[in-house]
Structures are given as C-alpha cells and as structure tokens.
C-alpha positions as CSV (number, residue, x, y, z in Angstrom):
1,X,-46.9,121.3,-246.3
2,X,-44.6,124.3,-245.4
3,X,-46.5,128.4,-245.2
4,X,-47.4,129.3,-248.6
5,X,-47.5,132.8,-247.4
6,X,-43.9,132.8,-246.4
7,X,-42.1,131.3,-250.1
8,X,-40.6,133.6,-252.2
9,X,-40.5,133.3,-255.9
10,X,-38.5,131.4,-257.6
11,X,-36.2,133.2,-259.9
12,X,-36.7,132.3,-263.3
13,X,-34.0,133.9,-265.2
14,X,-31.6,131.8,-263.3
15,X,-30.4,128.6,-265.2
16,X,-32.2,126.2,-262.9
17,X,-35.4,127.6,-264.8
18,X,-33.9,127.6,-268.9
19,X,-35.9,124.3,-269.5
20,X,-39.3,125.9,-268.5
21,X,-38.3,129.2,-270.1
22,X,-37.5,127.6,-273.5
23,X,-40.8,126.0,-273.4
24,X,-42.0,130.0,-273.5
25,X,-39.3,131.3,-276.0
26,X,-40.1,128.4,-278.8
27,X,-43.5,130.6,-278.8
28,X,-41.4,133.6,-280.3
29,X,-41.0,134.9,-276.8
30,X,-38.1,137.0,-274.8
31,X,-36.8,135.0,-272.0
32,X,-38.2,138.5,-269.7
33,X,-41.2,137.6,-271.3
34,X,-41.1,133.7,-270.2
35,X,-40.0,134.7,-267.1
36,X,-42.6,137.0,-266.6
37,X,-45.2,134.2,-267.6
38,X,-43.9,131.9,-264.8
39,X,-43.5,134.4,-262.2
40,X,-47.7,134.9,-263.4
41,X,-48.0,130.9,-263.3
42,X,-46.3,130.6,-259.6
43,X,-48.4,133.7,-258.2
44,X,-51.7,132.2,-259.3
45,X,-50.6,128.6,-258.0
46,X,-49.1,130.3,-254.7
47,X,-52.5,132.1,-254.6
48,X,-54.8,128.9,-254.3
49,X,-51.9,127.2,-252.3
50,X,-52.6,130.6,-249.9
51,X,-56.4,129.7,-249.7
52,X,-55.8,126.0,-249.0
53,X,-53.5,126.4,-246.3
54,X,-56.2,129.0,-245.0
55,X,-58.7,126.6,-245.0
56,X,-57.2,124.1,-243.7
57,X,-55.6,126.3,-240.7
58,X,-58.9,127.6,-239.8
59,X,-60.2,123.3,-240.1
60,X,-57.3,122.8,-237.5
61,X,-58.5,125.8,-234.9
62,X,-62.0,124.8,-235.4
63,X,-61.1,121.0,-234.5
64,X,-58.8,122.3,-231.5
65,X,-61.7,124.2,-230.0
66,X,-63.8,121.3,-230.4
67,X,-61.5,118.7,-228.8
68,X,-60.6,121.7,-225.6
69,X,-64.2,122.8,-225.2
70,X,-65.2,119.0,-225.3
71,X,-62.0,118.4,-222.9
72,X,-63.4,121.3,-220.7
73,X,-66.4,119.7,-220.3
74,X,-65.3,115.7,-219.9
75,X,-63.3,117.4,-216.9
76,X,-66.5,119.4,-215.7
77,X,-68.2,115.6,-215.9
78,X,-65.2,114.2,-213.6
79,X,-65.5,117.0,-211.1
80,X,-69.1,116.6,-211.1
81,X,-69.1,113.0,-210.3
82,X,-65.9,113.1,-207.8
83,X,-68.3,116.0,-206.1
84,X,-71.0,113.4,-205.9
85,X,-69.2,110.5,-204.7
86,X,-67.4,112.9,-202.1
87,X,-71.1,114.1,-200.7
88,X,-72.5,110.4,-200.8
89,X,-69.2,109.2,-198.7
90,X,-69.8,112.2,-196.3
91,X,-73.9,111.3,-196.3
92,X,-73.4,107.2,-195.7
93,X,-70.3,108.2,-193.2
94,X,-72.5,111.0,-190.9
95,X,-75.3,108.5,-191.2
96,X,-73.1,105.7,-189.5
97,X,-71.5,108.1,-187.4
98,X,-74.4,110.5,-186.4
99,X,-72.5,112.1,-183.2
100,X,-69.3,112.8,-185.1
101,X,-71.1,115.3,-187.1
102,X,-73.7,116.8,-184.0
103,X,-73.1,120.8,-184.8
104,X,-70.9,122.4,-181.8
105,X,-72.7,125.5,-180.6
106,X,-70.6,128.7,-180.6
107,X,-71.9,129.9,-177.0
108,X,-68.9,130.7,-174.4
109,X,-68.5,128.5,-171.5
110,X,-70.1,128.8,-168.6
111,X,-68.1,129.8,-165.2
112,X,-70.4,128.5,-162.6
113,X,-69.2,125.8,-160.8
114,X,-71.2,122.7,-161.0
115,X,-72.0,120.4,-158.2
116,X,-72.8,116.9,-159.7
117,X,-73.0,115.0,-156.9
118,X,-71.6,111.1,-156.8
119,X,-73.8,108.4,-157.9
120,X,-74.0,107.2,-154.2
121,X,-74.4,110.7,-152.9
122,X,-77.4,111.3,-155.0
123,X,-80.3,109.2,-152.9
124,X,-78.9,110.5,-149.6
125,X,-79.9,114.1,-150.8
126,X,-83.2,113.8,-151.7
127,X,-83.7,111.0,-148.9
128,X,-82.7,114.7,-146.3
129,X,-80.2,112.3,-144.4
C-alpha cells in the first residue's frame, strides 16, 4: 500500500471521472458540484486511509524495536556465555597448568653475584676440607 499522505487528488472534472460525475448530475447537480462531492468523498476516504497507514507504521516501529531490543539481548546472552566458557577454559587450563600462571613479581633484579656452588663441591664445604 503506497503513502496515503503523499497522493494527490484526483481530478474530477477531467473525463476519466464523467461516469462518477453523472451519477451526481442525474440528482439535478452541476458537474462543479459533483466534483466538489467527490473531491469530499476522496478526502474523507484518504483521511481514514491516513490513520491506517499511521497505525500500521507505528505497528511496524513497535515490532522493530521488539525484534532489535530482543536481538540486543540474544547477543548480550552469547557474549555472556562465550565469557563463561572463556573463564571455565582459563580455570580447567591454570588448574592443569598451575606454574604457567604463578604471578611474576615486579621487583628489579638483583646484582649480587651468586655463588652456587657444584653439587660435588657442596659436602667438601661444610666437611672444612
């Protein structure tokens, strides 16, 4: 159905519109007159067309808003569960892996030398030899 709002009227003194005039001018009326009458008859019906097509343009935003808010939402729902199933990978994988995920601590590094002595090496120290 094509923008009732946008149609012009029709004009009836052309001689498209003599059949629907004559209808008027058998009643002892000038064909201004019947055309007059029409033009009345094709507000009055463009009128309600008007409202219809209002209605049934707000109908089709009201259902759009519907389907994106519920759109918005399924996708909140996917997020939400991808989220989930993300954190429960990470959980079961640093729970199989607990040294892979030991915090590092943000301290500089030391630079003392260290003397670690060979495994060998070690009794003869403490033995004083």
């Amino acid at each position: 159905m094509a923008n009732p709002h946008e149609l012009e009227i029709p004009d009836y003194t052309s001689i498209e519109y003599t059949e629907a005039c004559a209808m008027f001018t058998a009643d002892r009326k000038s064909d201004a007159e019947a055309a007059l009458i029409l033009a009345n008859v094709w507000h009055f019906n463009n009128a309600l067309a008007c409202q219809l097509w209002d209605r049934q343009q707000e109908a089709l935003n009201e259902a759009r808003l519907v389907e994106s808010t519920h759109l918005i939402k399924l996708k909140e729902q996917e997020k939400d569960t991808r989220d989930e199933e993300g954190e429960l990978a990470r959980h079961k994988e640093s729970k199989k892996y607990k040294n892979k995920y030991v915090p590092i601590s943000n301290t500089p590094l030391s630079d003392a030398l260290i003397f670690t002595p060979c495994h060998y090496a070690d009794p003869k120290i403490h033995s004083g030899n």
